[in-house]
Short mmCIF file of C-alpha atoms in Angstrom, two decimals:
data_model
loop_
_atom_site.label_atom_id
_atom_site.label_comp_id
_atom_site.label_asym_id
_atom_site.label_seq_id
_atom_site.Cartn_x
_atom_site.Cartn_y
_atom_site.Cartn_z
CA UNK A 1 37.21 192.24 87.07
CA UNK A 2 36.14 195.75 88.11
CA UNK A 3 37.23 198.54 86.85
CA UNK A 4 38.46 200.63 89.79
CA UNK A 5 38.96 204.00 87.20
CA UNK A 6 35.02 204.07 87.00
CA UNK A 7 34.72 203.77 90.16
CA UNK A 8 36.69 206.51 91.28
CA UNK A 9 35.08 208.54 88.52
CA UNK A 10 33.33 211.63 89.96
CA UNK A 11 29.68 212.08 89.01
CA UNK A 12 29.10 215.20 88.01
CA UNK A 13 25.16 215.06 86.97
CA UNK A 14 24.82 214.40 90.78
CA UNK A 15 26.58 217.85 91.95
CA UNK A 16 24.35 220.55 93.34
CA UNK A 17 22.98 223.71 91.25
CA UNK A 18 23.22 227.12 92.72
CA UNK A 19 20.57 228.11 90.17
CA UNK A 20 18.05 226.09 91.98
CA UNK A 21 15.63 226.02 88.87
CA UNK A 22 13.57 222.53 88.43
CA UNK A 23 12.95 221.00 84.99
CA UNK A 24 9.81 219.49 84.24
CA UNK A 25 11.24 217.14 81.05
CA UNK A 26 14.55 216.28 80.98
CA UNK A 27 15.47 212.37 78.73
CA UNK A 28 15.99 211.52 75.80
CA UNK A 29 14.45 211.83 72.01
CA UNK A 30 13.73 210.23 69.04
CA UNK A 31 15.35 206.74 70.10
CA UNK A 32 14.03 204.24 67.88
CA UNK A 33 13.99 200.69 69.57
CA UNK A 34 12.17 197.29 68.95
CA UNK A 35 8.82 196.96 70.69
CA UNK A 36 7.57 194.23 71.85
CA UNK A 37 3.69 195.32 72.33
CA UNK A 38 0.89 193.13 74.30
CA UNK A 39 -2.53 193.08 72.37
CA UNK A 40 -6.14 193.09 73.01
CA UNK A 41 -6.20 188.74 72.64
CA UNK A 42 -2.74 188.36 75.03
CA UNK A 43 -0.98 187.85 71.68
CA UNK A 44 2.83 189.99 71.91
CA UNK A 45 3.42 191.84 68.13
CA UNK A 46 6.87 193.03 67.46
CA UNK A 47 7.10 196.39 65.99
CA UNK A 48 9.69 199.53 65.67
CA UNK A 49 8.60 203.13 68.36
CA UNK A 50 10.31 206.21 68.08
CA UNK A 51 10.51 207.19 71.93
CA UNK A 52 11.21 209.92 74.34
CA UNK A 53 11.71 209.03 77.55
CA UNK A 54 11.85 212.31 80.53
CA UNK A 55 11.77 212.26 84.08
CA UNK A 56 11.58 215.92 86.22
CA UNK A 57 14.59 216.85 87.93
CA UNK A 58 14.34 218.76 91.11
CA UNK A 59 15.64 221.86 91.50
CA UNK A 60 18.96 221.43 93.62
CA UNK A 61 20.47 218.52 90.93
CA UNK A 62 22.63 219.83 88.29
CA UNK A 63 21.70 216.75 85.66
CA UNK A 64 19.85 213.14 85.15
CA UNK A 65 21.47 210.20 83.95
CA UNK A 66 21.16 210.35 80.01
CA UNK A 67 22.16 206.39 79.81
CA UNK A 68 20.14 204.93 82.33
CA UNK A 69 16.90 205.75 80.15
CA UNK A 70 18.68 203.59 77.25
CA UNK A 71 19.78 200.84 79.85
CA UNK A 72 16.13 200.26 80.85
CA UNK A 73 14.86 200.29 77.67
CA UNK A 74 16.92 197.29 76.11
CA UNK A 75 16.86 195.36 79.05
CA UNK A 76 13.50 196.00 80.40
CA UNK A 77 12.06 192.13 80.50
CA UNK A 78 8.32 192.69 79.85
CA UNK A 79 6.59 193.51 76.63
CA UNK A 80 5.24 197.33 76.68
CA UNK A 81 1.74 198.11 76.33
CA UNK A 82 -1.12 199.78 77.67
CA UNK A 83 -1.99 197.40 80.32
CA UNK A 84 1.31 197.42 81.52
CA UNK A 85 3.05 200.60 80.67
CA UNK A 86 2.70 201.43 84.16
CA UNK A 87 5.42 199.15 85.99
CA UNK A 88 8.06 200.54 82.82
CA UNK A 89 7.45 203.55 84.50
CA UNK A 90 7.86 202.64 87.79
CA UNK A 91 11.08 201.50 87.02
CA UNK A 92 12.26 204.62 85.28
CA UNK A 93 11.10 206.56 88.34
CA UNK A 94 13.35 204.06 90.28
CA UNK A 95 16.53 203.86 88.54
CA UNK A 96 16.55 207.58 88.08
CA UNK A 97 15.28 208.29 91.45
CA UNK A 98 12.64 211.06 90.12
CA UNK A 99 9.23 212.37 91.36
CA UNK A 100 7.99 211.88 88.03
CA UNK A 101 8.52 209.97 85.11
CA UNK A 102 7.35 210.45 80.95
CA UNK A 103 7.35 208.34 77.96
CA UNK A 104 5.93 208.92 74.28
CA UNK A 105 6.35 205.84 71.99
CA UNK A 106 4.81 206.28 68.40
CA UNK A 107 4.94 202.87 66.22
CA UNK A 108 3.31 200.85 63.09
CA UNK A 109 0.54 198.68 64.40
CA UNK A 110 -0.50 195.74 62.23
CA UNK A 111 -3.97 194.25 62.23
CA UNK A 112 -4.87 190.94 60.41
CA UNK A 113 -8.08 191.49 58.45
CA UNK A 114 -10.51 189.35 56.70
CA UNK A 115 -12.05 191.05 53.37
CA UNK A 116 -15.51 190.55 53.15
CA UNK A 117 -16.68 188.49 50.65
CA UNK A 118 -13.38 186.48 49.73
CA UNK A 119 -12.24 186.22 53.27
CA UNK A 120 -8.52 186.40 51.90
CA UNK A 121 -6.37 187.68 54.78
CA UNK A 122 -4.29 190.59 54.72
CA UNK A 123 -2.12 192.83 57.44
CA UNK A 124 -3.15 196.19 57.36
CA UNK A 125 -1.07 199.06 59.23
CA UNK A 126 -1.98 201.19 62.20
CA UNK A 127 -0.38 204.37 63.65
CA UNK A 128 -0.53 204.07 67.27
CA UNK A 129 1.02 206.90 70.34
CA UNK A 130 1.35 206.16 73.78
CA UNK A 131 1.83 208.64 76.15
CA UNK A 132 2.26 208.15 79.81
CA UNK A 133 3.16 209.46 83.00
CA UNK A 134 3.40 208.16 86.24
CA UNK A 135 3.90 210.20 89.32
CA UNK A 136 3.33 209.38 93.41
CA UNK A 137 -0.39 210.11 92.45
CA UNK A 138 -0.60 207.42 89.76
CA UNK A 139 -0.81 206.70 86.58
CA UNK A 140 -2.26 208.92 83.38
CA UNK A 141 -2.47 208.01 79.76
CA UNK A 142 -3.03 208.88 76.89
CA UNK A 143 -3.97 206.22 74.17
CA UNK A 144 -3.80 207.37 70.06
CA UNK A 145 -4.43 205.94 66.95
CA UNK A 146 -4.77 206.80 63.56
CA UNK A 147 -7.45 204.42 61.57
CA UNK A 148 -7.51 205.08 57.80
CA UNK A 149 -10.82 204.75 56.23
CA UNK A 150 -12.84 205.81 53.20
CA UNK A 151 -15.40 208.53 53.36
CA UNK A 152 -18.18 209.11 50.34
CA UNK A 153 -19.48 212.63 49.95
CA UNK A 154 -23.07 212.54 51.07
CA UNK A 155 -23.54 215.84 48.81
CA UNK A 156 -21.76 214.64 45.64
CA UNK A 157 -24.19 211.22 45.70
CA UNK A 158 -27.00 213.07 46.47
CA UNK A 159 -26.97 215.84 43.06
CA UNK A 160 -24.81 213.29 40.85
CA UNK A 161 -27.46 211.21 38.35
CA UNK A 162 -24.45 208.32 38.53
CA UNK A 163 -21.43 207.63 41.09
CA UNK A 164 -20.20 209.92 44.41
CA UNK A 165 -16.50 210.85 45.04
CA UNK A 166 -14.92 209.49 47.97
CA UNK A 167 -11.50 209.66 49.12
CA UNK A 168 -8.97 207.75 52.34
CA UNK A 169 -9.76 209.67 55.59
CA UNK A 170 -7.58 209.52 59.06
CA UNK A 171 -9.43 209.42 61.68
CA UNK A 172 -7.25 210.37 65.06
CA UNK A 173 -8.62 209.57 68.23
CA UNK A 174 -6.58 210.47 71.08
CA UNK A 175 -8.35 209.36 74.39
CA UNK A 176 -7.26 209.93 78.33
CA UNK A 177 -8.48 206.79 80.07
CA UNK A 178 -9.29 206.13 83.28
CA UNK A 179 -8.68 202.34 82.68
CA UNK A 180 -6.97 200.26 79.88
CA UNK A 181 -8.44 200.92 76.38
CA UNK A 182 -6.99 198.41 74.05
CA UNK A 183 -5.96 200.02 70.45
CA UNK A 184 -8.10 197.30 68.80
CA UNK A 185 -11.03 198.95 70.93
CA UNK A 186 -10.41 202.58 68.94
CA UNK A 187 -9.62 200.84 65.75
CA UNK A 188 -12.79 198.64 65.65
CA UNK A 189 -14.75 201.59 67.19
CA UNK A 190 -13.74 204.20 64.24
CA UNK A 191 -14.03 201.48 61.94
CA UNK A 192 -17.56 200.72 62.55
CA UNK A 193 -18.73 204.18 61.84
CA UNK A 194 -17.50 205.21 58.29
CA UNK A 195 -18.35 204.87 55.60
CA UNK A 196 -15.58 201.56 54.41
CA UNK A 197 -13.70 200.08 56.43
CA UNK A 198 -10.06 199.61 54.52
CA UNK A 199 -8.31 196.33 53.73
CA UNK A 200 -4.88 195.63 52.51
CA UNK A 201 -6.04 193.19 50.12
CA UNK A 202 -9.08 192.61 47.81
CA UNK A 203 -10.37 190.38 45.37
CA UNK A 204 -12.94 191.60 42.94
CA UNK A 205 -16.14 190.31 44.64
CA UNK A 206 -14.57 192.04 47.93
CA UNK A 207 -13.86 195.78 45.52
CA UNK A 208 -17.80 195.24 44.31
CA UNK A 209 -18.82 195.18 47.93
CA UNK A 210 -16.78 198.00 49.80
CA UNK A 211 -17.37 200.11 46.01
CA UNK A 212 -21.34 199.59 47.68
CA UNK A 213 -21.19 199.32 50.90
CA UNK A 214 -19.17 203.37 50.69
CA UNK A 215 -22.21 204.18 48.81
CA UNK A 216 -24.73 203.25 51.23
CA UNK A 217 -22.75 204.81 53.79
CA UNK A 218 -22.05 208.90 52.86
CA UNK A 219 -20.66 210.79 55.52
CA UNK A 220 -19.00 214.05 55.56
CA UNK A 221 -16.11 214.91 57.63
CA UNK A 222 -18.46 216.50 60.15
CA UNK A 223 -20.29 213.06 60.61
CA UNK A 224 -17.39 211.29 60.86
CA UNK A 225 -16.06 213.20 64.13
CA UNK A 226 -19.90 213.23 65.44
CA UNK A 227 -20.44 209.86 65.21
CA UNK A 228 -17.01 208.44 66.70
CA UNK A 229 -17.75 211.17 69.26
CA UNK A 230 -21.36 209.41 70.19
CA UNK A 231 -19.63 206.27 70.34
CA UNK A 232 -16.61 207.66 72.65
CA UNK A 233 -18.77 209.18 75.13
CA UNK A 234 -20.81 206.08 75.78
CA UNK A 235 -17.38 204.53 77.19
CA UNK A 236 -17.22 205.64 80.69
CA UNK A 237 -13.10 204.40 80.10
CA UNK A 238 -12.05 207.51 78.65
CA UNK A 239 -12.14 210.13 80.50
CA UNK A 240 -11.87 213.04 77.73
CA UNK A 241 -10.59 212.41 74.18
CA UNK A 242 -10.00 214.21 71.09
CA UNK A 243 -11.21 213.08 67.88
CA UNK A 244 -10.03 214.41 64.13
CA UNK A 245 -10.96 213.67 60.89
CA UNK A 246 -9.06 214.78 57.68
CA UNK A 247 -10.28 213.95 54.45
CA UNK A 248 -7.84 213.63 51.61
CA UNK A 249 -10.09 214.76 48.76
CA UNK A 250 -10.16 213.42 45.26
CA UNK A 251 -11.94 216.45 43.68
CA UNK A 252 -9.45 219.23 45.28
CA UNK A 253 -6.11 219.21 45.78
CA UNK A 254 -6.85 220.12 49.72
CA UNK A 255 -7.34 218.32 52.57
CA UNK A 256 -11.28 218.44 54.54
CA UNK A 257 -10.90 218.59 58.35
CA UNK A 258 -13.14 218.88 61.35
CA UNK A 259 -11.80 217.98 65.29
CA UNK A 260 -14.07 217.46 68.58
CA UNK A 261 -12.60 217.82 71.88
CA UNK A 262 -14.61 216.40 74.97
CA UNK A 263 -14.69 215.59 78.23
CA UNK A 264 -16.56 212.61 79.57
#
């Protein structure tokens, strides 16, 4: 049966404004909603995102429809990723009948990892932000990650007669693609370059080996942004990225941090 009172109902987001003052953002915020996310291998990983969703609202509407963001979201049909994030967009430009449409999704991203020597297998946990808009002109993204790594002083191993400190660096890298970048790419990219990979789970063969393998390895904070830099601007994907490194230190009770911004 239809209900004939909603019908009749007037809506007032669609009334004109005198003001005549466009907004670039206007959604929703902090909605957090199961993902369903496509990976690198065509495998779909469920996860949790905290999202904000916006569209732009001309200048002669007084308001945007606050539910229809939620409506598309539960009953969107496809898993959301970063080769497809394109045609969720298109729909929110569609059902909200926008110029230009917004969405930031930030979510736990789970890797299954092999430890070195034991091969025991472990899930180890990824921060991962999406941010895309798509407009008449197209589509532009912006693909970040988080990796978490270990870093071993180059100068503490170098004037210490036994041992270096190290410590558990993030290393950000937020990159602006001109085609899909799969998060596996950045993880296995930022990976490669320090001085440990992590691993959720170790036996004691696998400790002995990433203990060494840190030590043969040193790299400051500064040659941790440098060198995922060299690697970033070799991929003719990314357009211009940002890369960050902070180093939680074991010998001070601050943080290390260095940041490279470049375009490709």
């Amino acid at each position: 049966m239809r209900d004939c009172a909603a019908e009749t109902l007037e809506d007032v987001q669609g009334r004109a404004d005198p003001r005549a003052i466009a907004i670039q953002r206007v959604g929703v915020k902090a909605v957090r909603h199961p993902l369903r996310i496509s990976d690198r291998g065509g495998r779909i990983q469920h996860s949790i995102a905290l999202c904000n969703m916006y569209v732009a609202l001309p200048a002669h509407l007084k308001g945007t429809h606050m539910s229809r963001f939620l409506e598309i979201l539960n009953q969107y049909p496809e898993p959301v990723g970063v080769a497809n994030i394109d045609g969720f967009l298109e729909e929110v430009r569609h059902r909200l009948e926008a110029e230009e449409a917004r969405v930031e999704l930030r979510f736990p991203y789970f890797v299954n990892k092999k430890a070195p020597v034991s091969g025991v297998e472990s899930l180890l946990d990824y921060e991962v932000e999406i941010q895309a808009e798509r407009t008449a002109a197209g589509l532009h993204l912006e693909l970040g990650v988080m990796v978490p790594v270990t870093s071993l002083c180059p100068c503490s191993k170098s004037i210490s007669d036994y041992g270096a400190h190290n410590q558990r660096s993030h290393v950000w890298v937020r990159a602006d693609t001109r085609q899909t970048v799969w998060i596996e790419d950045i993880i296995d990219l930022v990976e490669s370059v320090a001085s440990c990979q992590l691993y959720g789970l170790l036996k004691r063969p696998d400790e002995k080996f990433v203990t060494e393998y840190a030590y043969d390895h040193p790299k400051f904070v500064e040659d941790m942004v440098r060198d995922v830099a060299l690697r970033l601007r070799q991929d003719r994907r990314i357009r211009r990225f940002t890369v960050s490194s902070e180093n939680f230190e074991s010998i001070h009770n601050h943080s290390a941090y260095a940041e490279i911004q470049m375009d490709n």
